[in-house]
XYZ file of N, CA and C in Angstrom:
465
model
N -49.386 -38.775 14.798
C -49.899 -38.703 13.445
C -51.146 -37.830 13.433
N -51.513 -37.415 12.242
C -52.658 -36.510 12.115
C -53.974 -37.148 12.555
N -54.065 -38.457 12.439
C -55.317 -39.092 12.830
C -55.484 -39.163 14.347
N -54.519 -38.700 15.116
C -54.611 -38.661 16.571
C -55.119 -37.319 17.091
N -55.387 -36.371 16.201
C -55.812 -35.032 16.616
C -57.083 -35.094 17.448
N -58.013 -35.936 17.075
C -59.250 -36.080 17.847
C -58.975 -36.518 19.275
N -58.027 -37.448 19.441
C -57.688 -37.912 20.781
C -56.990 -36.826 21.579
N -56.211 -36.009 20.919
C -55.567 -34.893 21.613
C -56.630 -33.935 22.138
N -57.648 -33.672 21.330
C -58.730 -32.799 21.779
C -59.494 -33.416 22.949
N -59.711 -34.711 22.912
C -60.354 -35.388 24.038
C -59.478 -35.271 25.287
N -58.165 -35.423 25.102
C -57.241 -35.335 26.232
C -57.235 -33.935 26.844
N -57.622 -32.923 26.093
C -57.654 -31.564 26.624
C -58.754 -31.383 27.667
N -59.680 -32.314 27.742
C -60.733 -32.240 28.751
C -60.130 -32.354 30.158
N -59.099 -33.179 30.326
C -58.497 -33.386 31.650
C -57.955 -32.101 32.260
N -57.132 -31.307 31.543
C -56.649 -30.076 32.181
C -57.759 -29.062 32.435
N -58.772 -29.050 31.604
C -59.904 -28.143 31.838
C -60.619 -28.552 33.124
N -60.805 -29.854 33.317
C -61.436 -30.343 34.548
C -60.570 -30.052 35.762
N -59.249 -30.192 35.643
C -58.347 -29.883 36.749
C -58.452 -28.410 37.129
N -58.473 -27.546 36.134
C -58.593 -26.111 36.409
C -59.932 -25.796 37.070
N -61.012 -26.395 36.566
C -62.337 -26.166 37.152
C -62.382 -26.665 38.595
N -61.768 -27.818 38.857
C -61.728 -28.353 40.209
C -60.952 -27.418 41.138
N -59.810 -26.936 40.689
C -58.985 -26.050 41.520
C -59.722 -24.768 41.873
N -60.326 -24.163 40.881
C -61.045 -22.909 41.117
C -62.284 -23.157 41.975
N -62.964 -24.269 41.754
C -64.148 -24.603 42.553
C -63.799 -24.800 44.020
N -62.667 -25.441 44.281
C -62.263 -25.653 45.678
C -62.028 -24.311 46.364
N -61.495 -23.348 45.636
C -61.258 -22.027 46.230
C -62.569 -21.269 46.406
N -63.385 -21.252 45.385
C -64.596 -20.419 45.401
C -65.752 -21.003 46.205
N -65.890 -22.328 46.201
C -67.061 -22.955 46.811
C -66.786 -23.565 48.183
N -65.569 -23.521 48.633
C -65.221 -24.134 49.921
C -65.900 -23.382 51.060
N -66.622 -24.113 51.918
C -67.203 -23.443 53.090
C -66.086 -22.867 53.965
N -66.258 -21.655 54.466
C -65.162 -20.961 55.142
C -64.635 -21.661 56.392
N -65.451 -22.356 57.131
C -65.001 -22.964 58.378
C -64.701 -24.457 58.249
N -64.568 -24.964 57.033
C -64.351 -26.390 56.827
C -62.865 -26.683 56.671
N -62.392 -27.681 57.399
C -60.985 -28.060 57.301
C -60.763 -28.869 56.019
N -59.505 -29.004 55.634
C -59.169 -29.790 54.449
C -59.533 -31.258 54.636
N -59.401 -31.760 55.852
C -59.760 -33.153 56.130
C -61.270 -33.368 55.965
N -62.067 -32.437 56.458
C -63.523 -32.541 56.299
C -63.925 -32.455 54.830
N -63.303 -31.557 54.090
C -63.614 -31.416 52.669
C -63.207 -32.675 51.904
N -62.056 -33.242 52.253
C -61.613 -34.490 51.626
C -62.623 -35.601 51.887
N -63.041 -35.745 53.124
C -64.020 -36.778 53.464
C -65.320 -36.552 52.703
N -65.763 -35.315 52.613
C -66.995 -35.014 51.886
C -66.902 -35.366 50.408
N -65.784 -35.038 49.791
C -65.582 -35.353 48.368
C -65.598 -36.857 48.146
N -64.877 -37.599 48.990
C -64.761 -39.043 48.784
C -66.064 -39.778 49.102
N -66.766 -39.365 50.156
C -68.047 -40.005 50.474
C -69.067 -39.699 49.388
N -69.111 -38.449 48.929
C -70.044 -38.083 47.864
C -69.761 -38.852 46.582
N -68.498 -38.977 46.217
C -68.170 -39.709 44.996
C -68.517 -41.187 45.134
N -68.314 -41.754 46.324
C -68.688 -43.159 46.552
C -70.199 -43.330 46.425
N -70.966 -42.400 46.988
C -72.430 -42.484 46.890
C -72.910 -42.330 45.444
N -72.216 -41.491 44.678
C -72.574 -41.336 43.267
C -72.308 -42.611 42.468
N -71.372 -43.417 42.921
C -71.052 -44.665 42.227
C -72.038 -45.791 42.540
N -72.798 -45.691 43.629
C -73.738 -46.754 44.006
C -74.754 -47.026 42.901
N -75.439 -46.011 42.334
C -76.399 -46.319 41.263
C -75.723 -46.906 40.020
N -74.505 -46.462 39.731
C -73.791 -46.999 38.569
C -73.464 -48.471 38.795
N -73.001 -48.798 39.991
C -72.716 -50.201 40.312
C -73.991 -51.030 40.274
N -75.105 -50.458 40.713
C -76.377 -51.189 40.699
C -76.843 -51.459 39.268
N -76.771 -50.457 38.417
C -77.237 -50.600 37.031
C -76.345 -51.567 36.252
N -75.044 -51.508 36.474
C -74.120 -52.357 35.712
C -73.844 -53.696 36.393
N -74.450 -53.914 37.561
C -74.272 -55.143 38.334
C -72.785 -55.455 38.539
N -72.062 -54.456 39.032
C -70.626 -54.619 39.275
C -70.295 -54.453 40.749
N -71.163 -54.969 41.626
C -70.893 -54.914 43.053
C -69.661 -55.730 43.353
N -68.905 -55.303 44.319
C -67.713 -56.034 44.698
C -67.437 -55.812 46.172
N -66.973 -56.840 46.825
C -66.552 -56.725 48.200
C -65.375 -57.658 48.407
N -64.587 -57.432 49.429
C -63.432 -58.282 49.703
C -63.908 -59.708 49.960
N -63.377 -60.633 49.215
C -63.710 -62.044 49.413
C -62.527 -62.755 50.067
N -62.832 -63.790 50.816
C -61.747 -64.563 51.430
C -61.158 -65.487 50.377
N -59.917 -65.730 50.349
C -58.873 -65.122 51.167
C -58.460 -63.767 50.595
N -57.927 -62.943 51.457
C -57.434 -61.614 51.088
C -56.177 -61.792 50.241
N -56.217 -61.315 48.976
C -55.065 -61.527 48.088
C -54.384 -60.212 47.732
N -53.397 -60.289 46.853
C -52.614 -59.108 46.474
C -53.482 -58.048 45.805
N -54.465 -58.461 45.026
C -55.360 -57.498 44.385
C -56.161 -56.706 45.401
N -56.627 -57.376 46.457
C -57.347 -56.687 47.521
C -56.433 -55.688 48.230
N -55.191 -56.117 48.473
C -54.223 -55.214 49.100
C -53.922 -54.012 48.228
N -53.814 -54.246 46.905
C -53.561 -53.139 45.980
C -54.730 -52.157 45.988
N -55.950 -52.673 46.055
C -57.124 -51.798 46.088
C -57.139 -50.948 47.353
N -56.847 -51.559 48.485
C -56.775 -50.786 49.730
C -55.644 -49.758 49.667
N -54.529 -50.138 49.061
C -53.409 -49.210 48.922
C -53.767 -48.009 48.070
N -54.427 -48.247 46.939
C -54.792 -47.121 46.066
C -55.859 -46.249 46.727
N -56.728 -46.848 47.540
C -57.719 -46.054 48.275
C -57.013 -45.120 49.258
N -56.014 -45.632 49.947
C -55.245 -44.812 50.878
C -54.487 -43.707 50.133
N -53.896 -44.049 49.008
C -53.182 -43.052 48.204
C -54.145 -41.962 47.739
N -55.344 -42.333 47.303
C -56.326 -41.340 46.860
C -56.736 -40.413 48.004
N -56.932 -40.987 49.190
C -57.283 -40.142 50.338
C -56.181 -39.129 50.623
N -54.946 -39.602 50.641
C -53.819 -38.701 50.900
C -53.647 -37.683 49.783
N -53.850 -38.114 48.538
C -53.713 -37.205 47.401
C -54.755 -36.091 47.472
N -56.014 -36.458 47.721
C -57.054 -35.432 47.791
C -56.778 -34.450 48.932
N -56.397 -34.989 50.086
C -56.083 -34.107 51.203
C -54.926 -33.177 50.830
N -53.891 -33.716 50.206
C -52.742 -32.903 49.799
C -53.112 -31.829 48.795
N -53.930 -32.180 47.820
C -54.348 -31.202 46.807
C -55.166 -30.086 47.444
N -56.112 -30.458 48.284
C -56.976 -29.447 48.907
C -56.163 -28.546 49.833
N -55.249 -29.136 50.565
C -54.399 -28.340 51.465
C -53.446 -27.451 50.664
N -52.897 -27.962 49.572
C -52.005 -27.173 48.718
C -52.750 -25.978 48.120
N -53.972 -26.205 47.687
C -54.774 -25.105 47.142
C -55.076 -24.086 48.244
N -55.382 -24.557 49.441
C -55.663 -23.643 50.556
C -54.444 -22.782 50.879
N -53.279 -23.402 50.877
C -52.066 -22.679 51.268
C -51.477 -21.817 50.150
N -51.537 -22.311 48.906
C -50.814 -21.636 47.825
C -51.682 -21.158 46.672
N -52.910 -21.633 46.581
C -53.796 -21.200 45.512
C -53.813 -22.168 44.336
N -54.824 -22.028 43.483
C -54.997 -22.960 42.369
C -53.926 -22.840 41.291
N -53.328 -21.672 41.136
C -52.301 -21.510 40.102
C -51.070 -22.343 40.451
N -50.710 -22.372 41.722
C -49.556 -23.171 42.140
C -49.813 -24.647 41.869
N -51.041 -25.106 42.107
C -51.376 -26.500 41.821
C -51.174 -26.796 40.342
N -51.526 -25.864 39.485
C -51.343 -26.051 38.051
C -49.859 -26.199 37.715
N -49.024 -25.419 38.366
C -47.584 -25.530 38.121
C -47.053 -26.885 38.583
N -47.533 -27.373 39.718
C -47.144 -28.702 40.197
C -47.611 -29.757 39.201
N -48.806 -29.572 38.652
C -49.324 -30.518 37.666
C -48.450 -30.533 36.412
N -47.939 -29.381 36.015
C -47.016 -29.344 34.870
C -45.765 -30.170 35.154
N -45.256 -30.070 36.369
C -44.084 -30.866 36.733
C -44.400 -32.355 36.736
N -45.615 -32.720 37.169
C -45.969 -34.137 37.157
C -46.114 -34.647 35.728
N -46.558 -33.802 34.811
C -46.621 -34.194 33.405
C -45.226 -34.471 32.868
N -44.301 -33.556 33.137
C -42.917 -33.758 32.698
C -42.314 -35.005 33.337
N -42.609 -35.239 34.604
C -42.114 -36.439 35.278
C -42.682 -37.697 34.642
N -43.969 -37.668 34.314
C -44.589 -38.830 33.679
C -43.954 -39.159 32.342
N -43.659 -38.138 31.563
C -42.992 -38.358 30.278
C -41.590 -38.923 30.510
N -40.883 -38.359 31.474
C -39.536 -38.846 31.787
C -39.544 -40.300 32.242
N -40.468 -40.657 33.131
C -40.564 -42.043 33.592
C -40.946 -42.978 32.452
N -41.819 -42.510 31.564
C -42.193 -43.327 30.407
C -41.002 -43.629 29.519
N -40.153 -42.634 29.337
C -38.944 -42.837 28.526
C -37.989 -43.802 29.229
N -37.785 -43.595 30.548
C -36.849 -44.441 31.285
C -37.339 -45.875 31.461
N -38.596 -46.046 31.827
C -39.095 -47.377 32.160
C -39.619 -48.166 30.964
N -40.216 -47.462 29.994
C -40.868 -48.159 28.884
C -40.244 -47.858 27.531
N -39.145 -47.121 27.524
C -38.451 -46.757 26.289
C -39.383 -46.077 25.292
N -40.278 -45.230 25.806
C -41.197 -44.504 24.929
C -40.423 -43.542 24.036
N -40.916 -43.376 22.830
C -40.337 -42.435 21.884
C -41.465 -41.506 21.448
N -41.241 -40.216 21.564
C -42.305 -39.250 21.277
C -42.039 -38.493 19.984
N -43.124 -38.054 19.363
C -43.028 -37.287 18.123
C -42.686 -35.837 18.442
N -42.422 -35.074 17.402
C -42.158 -33.642 17.580
C -43.373 -32.915 18.138
N -44.560 -33.424 17.867
C -45.778 -32.811 18.403
C -45.766 -32.857 19.938
N -45.397 -33.996 20.481
C -45.354 -34.140 21.942
C -44.266 -33.249 22.521
N -43.081 -33.251 21.909
C -41.999 -32.403 22.411
C -42.368 -30.928 22.307
N -43.076 -30.557 21.244
C -43.530 -29.178 21.105
C -44.526 -28.802 22.196
N -45.448 -29.720 22.474
C -46.428 -29.462 23.537
C -45.736 -29.343 24.893
N -44.775 -30.225 25.146
C -44.033 -30.145 26.403
C -43.208 -28.863 26.470
N -42.690 -28.433 25.332
C -41.938 -27.185 25.288
C -42.781 -25.973 25.636
N -44.081 -26.064 25.398
C -44.978 -24.954 25.746
C -45.198 -24.843 27.255
N -44.898 -25.897 27.988
C -45.049 -25.830 29.444
C -44.081 -24.819 30.060
N -42.883 -24.743 29.528
C -41.883 -23.842 30.118
C -42.272 -22.371 30.002
N -42.697 -21.897 28.806
C -43.172 -20.500 28.769
C -44.418 -20.284 29.625
N -45.256 -21.307 29.754
C -46.448 -21.173 30.597
C -46.047 -20.949 32.049
N -45.096 -21.730 32.535
C -44.617 -21.558 33.905
C -44.013 -20.166 34.072
N -43.230 -19.727 33.097
C -42.625 -18.392 33.160
C -43.702 -17.304 33.198
N -44.681 -17.394 32.295
C -45.704 -16.349 32.227
C -46.549 -16.289 33.493
N -46.892 -17.434 34.054
C -47.684 -17.440 35.280
C -46.870 -16.838 36.422
N -45.621 -17.227 36.540
C -44.792 -16.684 37.616
C -44.492 -15.208 37.408
N -44.260 -14.798 36.165
C -44.022 -13.390 35.852
C -45.246 -12.559 36.205
N -46.422 -13.048 35.827
C -47.670 -12.334 36.119
C -47.895 -12.249 37.621
N -47.682 -13.350 38.330
C -47.885 -13.344 39.779
C -46.926 -12.370 40.450
N -45.689 -12.312 39.994
C -44.712 -11.376 40.554
C -45.140 -9.939 40.282
N -45.616 -9.667 39.078
C -46.064 -8.313 38.742
C -47.253 -7.894 39.597
N -48.162 -8.816 39.827
C -49.331 -8.495 40.654
C -48.897 -8.207 42.084
N -47.985 -9.011 42.623
C -47.517 -8.781 43.997
C -46.800 -7.439 44.120
N -46.019 -7.061 43.102
C -45.251 -5.824 43.197
C -46.122 -4.590 43.014
N -47.067 -4.657 42.082
C -47.896 -3.472 41.776
C -49.243 -3.503 42.471
N -49.661 -4.678 42.911
C -50.974 -4.771 43.526
C -52.058 -5.069 42.510
N -51.764 -4.887 41.242
C -52.715 -5.180 40.188
C -51.959 -5.480 38.897
N -52.574 -6.200 38.019
C -51.924 -6.534 36.760
C -52.030 -5.395 35.764
N -53.057 -4.596 35.868
C -53.283 -3.540 34.867
C -52.709 -2.229 35.359
């Protein structure tokens, strides 16, 4: 509906942040640093940044006995995040930030598909139109990359 336009604009912050992260990893990565070291640095830095927030909001937490399913889920998601960050950084190192964007487009389409299958989601024409724009985007990026490889330059 039209009253959701503001939320759509807010949601546009996520892809802008993803693009900034991808380009930053390429441009700011120290030349002799492995993907594992960079992953560890990102995760330790983000954990340290959360310490003052946890202190101010008094939301400290630690594993309490007995160890339950929620604790296991938290450890599982921590492991998944470590593997995800390592995979993203390694993918960017091997293929570049544009390829990561294309993979992200596929994950968006997968998320919509899973939502339809698992939760019987029904989307408006606005959503289908936005998803339809992903296909020309993938084509244009791949077409441009092919042209650059063949000619050495886009212009």
